[in-house]
mmCIF file with all atom_site columns, C-alpha atoms in Angstrom:
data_model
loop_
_atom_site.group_PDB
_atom_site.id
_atom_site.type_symbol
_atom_site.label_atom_id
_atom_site.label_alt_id
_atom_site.label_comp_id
_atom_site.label_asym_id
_atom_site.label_entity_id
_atom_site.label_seq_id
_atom_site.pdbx_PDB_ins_code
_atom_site.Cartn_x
_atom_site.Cartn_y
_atom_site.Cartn_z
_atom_site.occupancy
_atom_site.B_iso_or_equiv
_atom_site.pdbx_formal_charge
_atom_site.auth_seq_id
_atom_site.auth_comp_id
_atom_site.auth_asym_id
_atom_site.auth_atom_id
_atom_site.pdbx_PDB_model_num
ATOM 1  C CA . UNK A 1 1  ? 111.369 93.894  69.027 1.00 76.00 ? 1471 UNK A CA 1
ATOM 2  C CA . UNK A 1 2  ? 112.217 95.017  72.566 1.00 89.00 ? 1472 UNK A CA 1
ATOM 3  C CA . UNK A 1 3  ? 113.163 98.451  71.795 1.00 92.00 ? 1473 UNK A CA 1
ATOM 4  C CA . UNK A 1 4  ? 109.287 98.702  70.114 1.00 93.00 ? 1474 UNK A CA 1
ATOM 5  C CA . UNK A 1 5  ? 107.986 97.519  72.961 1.00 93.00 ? 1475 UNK A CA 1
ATOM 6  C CA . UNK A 1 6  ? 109.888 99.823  75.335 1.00 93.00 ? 1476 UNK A CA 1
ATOM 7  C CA . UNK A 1 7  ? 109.091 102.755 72.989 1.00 94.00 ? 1477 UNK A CA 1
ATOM 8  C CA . UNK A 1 8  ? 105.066 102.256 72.941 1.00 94.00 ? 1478 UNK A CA 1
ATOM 9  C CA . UNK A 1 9  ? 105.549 102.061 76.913 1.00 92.00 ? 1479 UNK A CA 1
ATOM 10 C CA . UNK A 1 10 ? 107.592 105.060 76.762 1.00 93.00 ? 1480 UNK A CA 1
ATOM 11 C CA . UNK A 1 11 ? 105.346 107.316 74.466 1.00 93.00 ? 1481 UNK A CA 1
ATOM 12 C CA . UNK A 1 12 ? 102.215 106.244 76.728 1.00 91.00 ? 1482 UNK A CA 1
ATOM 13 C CA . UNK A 1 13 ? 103.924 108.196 79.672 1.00 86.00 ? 1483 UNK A CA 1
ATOM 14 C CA . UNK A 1 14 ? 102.171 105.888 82.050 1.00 88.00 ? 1484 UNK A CA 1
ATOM 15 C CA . UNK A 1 15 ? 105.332 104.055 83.193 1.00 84.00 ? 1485 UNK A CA 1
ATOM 16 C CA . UNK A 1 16 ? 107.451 105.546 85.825 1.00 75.00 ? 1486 UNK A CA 1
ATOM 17 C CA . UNK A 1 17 ? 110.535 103.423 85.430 1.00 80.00 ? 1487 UNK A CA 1
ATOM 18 C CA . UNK A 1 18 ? 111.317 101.448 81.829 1.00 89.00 ? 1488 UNK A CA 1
ATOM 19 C CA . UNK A 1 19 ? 114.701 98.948  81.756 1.00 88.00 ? 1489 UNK A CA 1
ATOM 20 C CA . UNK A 1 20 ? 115.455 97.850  77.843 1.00 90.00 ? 1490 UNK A CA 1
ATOM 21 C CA . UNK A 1 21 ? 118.221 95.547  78.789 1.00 88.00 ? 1491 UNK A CA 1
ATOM 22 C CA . UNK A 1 22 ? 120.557 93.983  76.091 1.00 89.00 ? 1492 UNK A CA 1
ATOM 23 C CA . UNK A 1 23 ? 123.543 91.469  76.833 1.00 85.00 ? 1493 UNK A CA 1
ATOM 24 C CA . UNK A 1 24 ? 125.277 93.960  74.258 1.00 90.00 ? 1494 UNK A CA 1
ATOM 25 C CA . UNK A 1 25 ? 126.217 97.912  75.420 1.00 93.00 ? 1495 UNK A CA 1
ATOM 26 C CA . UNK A 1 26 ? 126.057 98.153  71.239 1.00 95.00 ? 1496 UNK A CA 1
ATOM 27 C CA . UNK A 1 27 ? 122.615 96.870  70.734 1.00 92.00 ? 1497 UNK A CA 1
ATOM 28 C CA . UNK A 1 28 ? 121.015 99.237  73.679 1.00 93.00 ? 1498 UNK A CA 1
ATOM 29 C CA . UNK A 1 29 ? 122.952 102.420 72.075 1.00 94.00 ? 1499 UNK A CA 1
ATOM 30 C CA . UNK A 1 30 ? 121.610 101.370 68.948 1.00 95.00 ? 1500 UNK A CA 1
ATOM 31 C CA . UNK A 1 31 ? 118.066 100.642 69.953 1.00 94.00 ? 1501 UNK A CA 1
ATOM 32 C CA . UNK A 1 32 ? 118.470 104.311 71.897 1.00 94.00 ? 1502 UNK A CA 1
ATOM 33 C CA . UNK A 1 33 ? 119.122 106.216 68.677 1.00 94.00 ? 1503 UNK A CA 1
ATOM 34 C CA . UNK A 1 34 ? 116.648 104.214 66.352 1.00 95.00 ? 1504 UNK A CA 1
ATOM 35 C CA . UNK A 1 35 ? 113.767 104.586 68.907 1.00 95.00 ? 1505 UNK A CA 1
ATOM 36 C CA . UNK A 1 36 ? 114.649 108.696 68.991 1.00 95.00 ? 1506 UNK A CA 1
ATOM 37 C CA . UNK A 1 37 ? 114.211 108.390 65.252 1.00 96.00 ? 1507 UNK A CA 1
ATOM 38 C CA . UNK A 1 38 ? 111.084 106.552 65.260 1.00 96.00 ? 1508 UNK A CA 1
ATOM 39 C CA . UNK A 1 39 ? 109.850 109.309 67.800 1.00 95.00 ? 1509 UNK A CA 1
ATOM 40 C CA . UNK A 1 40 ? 110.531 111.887 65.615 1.00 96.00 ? 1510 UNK A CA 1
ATOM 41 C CA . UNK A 1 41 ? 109.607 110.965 62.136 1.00 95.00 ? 1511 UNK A CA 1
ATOM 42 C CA . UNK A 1 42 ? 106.089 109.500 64.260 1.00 94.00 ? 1512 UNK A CA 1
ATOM 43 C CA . UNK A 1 43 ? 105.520 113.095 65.152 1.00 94.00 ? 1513 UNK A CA 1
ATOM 44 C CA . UNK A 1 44 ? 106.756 114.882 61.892 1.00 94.00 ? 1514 UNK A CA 1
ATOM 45 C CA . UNK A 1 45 ? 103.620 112.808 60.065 1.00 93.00 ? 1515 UNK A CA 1
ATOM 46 C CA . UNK A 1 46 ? 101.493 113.347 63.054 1.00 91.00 ? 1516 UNK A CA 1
ATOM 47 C CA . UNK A 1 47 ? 100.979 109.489 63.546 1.00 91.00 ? 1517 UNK A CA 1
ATOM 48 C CA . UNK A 1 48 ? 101.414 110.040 67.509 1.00 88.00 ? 1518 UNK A CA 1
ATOM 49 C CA . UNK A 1 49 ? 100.866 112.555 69.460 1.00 88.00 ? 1519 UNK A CA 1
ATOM 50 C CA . UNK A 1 50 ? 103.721 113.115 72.128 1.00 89.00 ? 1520 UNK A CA 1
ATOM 51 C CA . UNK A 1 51 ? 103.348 114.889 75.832 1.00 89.00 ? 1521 UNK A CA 1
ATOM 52 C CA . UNK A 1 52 ? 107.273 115.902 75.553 1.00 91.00 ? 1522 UNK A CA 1
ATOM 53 C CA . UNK A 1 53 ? 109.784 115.655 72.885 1.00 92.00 ? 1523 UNK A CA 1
ATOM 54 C CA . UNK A 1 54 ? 111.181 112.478 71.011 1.00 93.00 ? 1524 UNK A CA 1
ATOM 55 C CA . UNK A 1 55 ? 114.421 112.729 72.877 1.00 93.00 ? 1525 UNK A CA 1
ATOM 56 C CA . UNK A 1 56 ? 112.442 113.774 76.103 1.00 93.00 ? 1526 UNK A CA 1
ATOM 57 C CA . UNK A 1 57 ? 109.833 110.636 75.508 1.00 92.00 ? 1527 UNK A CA 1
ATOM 58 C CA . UNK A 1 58 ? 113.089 108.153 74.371 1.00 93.00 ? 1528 UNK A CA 1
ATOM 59 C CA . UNK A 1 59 ? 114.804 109.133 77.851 1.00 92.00 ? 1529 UNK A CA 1
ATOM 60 C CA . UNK A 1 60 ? 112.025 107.491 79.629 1.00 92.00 ? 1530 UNK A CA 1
ATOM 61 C CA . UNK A 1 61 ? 113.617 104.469 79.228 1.00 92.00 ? 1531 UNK A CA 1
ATOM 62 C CA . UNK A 1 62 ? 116.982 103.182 80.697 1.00 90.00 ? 1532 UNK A CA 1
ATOM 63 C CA . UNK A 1 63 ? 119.254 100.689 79.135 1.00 92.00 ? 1533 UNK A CA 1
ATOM 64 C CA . UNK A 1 64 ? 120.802 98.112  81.321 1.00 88.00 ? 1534 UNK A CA 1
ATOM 65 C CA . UNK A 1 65 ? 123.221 95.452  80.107 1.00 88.00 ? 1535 UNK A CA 1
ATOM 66 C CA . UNK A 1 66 ? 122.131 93.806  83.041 1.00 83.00 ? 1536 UNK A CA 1
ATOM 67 C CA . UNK A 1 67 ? 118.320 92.087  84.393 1.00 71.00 ? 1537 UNK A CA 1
ATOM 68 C CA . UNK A 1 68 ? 118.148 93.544  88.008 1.00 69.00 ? 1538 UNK A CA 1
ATOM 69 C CA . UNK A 1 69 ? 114.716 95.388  88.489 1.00 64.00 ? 1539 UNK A CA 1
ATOM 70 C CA . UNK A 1 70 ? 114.325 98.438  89.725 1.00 62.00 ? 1540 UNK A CA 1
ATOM 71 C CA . UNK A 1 71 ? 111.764 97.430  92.308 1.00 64.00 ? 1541 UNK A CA 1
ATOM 72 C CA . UNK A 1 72 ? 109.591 94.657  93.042 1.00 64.00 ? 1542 UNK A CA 1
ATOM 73 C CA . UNK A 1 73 ? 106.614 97.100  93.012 1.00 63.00 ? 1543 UNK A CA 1
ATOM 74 C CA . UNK A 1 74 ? 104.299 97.158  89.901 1.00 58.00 ? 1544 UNK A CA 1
ATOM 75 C CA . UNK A 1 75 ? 106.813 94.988  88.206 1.00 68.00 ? 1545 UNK A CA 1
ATOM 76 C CA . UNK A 1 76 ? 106.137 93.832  84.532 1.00 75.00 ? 1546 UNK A CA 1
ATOM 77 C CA . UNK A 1 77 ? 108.765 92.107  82.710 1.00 76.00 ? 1547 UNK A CA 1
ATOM 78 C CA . UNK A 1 78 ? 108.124 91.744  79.120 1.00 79.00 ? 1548 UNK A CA 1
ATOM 79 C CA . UNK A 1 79 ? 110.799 89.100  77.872 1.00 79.00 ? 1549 UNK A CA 1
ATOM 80 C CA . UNK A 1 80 ? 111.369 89.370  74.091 1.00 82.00 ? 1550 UNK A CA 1
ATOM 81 C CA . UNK A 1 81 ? 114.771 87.075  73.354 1.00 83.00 ? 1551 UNK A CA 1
ATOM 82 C CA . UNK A 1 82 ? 114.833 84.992  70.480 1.00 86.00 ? 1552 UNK A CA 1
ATOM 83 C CA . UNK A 1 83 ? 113.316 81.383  71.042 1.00 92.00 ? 1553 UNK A CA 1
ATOM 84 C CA . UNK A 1 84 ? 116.152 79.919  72.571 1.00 90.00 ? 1554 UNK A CA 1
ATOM 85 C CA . UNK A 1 85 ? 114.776 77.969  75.280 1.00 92.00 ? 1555 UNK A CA 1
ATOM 86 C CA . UNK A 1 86 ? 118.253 77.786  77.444 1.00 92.00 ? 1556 UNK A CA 1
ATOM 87 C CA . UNK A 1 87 ? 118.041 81.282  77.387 1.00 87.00 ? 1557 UNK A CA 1
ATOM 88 C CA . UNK A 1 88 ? 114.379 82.006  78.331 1.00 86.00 ? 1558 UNK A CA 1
ATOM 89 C CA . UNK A 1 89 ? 115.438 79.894  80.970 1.00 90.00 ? 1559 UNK A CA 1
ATOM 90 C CA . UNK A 1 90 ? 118.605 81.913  82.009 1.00 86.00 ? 1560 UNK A CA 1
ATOM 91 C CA . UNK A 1 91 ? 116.749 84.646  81.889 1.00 83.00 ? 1561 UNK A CA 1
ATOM 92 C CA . UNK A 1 92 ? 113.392 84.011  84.227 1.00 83.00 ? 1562 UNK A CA 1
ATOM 93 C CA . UNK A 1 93 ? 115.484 81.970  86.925 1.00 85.00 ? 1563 UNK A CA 1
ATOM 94 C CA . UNK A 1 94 ? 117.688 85.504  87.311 1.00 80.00 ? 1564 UNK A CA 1
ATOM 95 C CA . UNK A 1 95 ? 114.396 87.340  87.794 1.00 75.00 ? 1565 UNK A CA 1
ATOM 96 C CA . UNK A 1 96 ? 113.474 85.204  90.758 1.00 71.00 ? 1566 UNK A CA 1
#
């Protein structure tokens, strides 16, 4: 579900700096490589039009195995774990 979410903000190209962070260095190269594909099969049936390339569009975002943000300026965090409340918890009280 994150990497969806990181690809819509990525194929908008109105965000400057997108983190798709993953506990796992396995899941983000994963997620990396599917979201390329999405890109390019979206484009090959002309179901979104792109401003660069799928790989161009797919490097917009960074993966980080670990939650440090960029910048405190125009910050949005969009958490998408699974509903494990411990680790929603974990999570937001690293962020602050």
């Amino acid at each position: 579900m994150g990497s969806g979410i990181a690809q819509s903000c990525a194929t908008t190209g109105k965000f400057n700096s997108i983190v798709l962070q993953d506990v796992n260095q396995k899941v983000l190269d994963n997620a990396q490589e599917k979201i390329t594909q999405s890109l390019t099969k979206l484009q090959q049936l002309k179901k979104v039009q792109l401003d660069k390339s799928p790989e161009e569009v797919a490097s917009r975002i960074t993966l980080s195995t670990e939650v440090k943000p960029v910048s405190d300026q125009n910050l949005l965090i969009i958490e998408a774990v699974p509903e494990i409340i411990e680790l929603k918890q974990k999570i937001f009280k690293s962020l602050s």
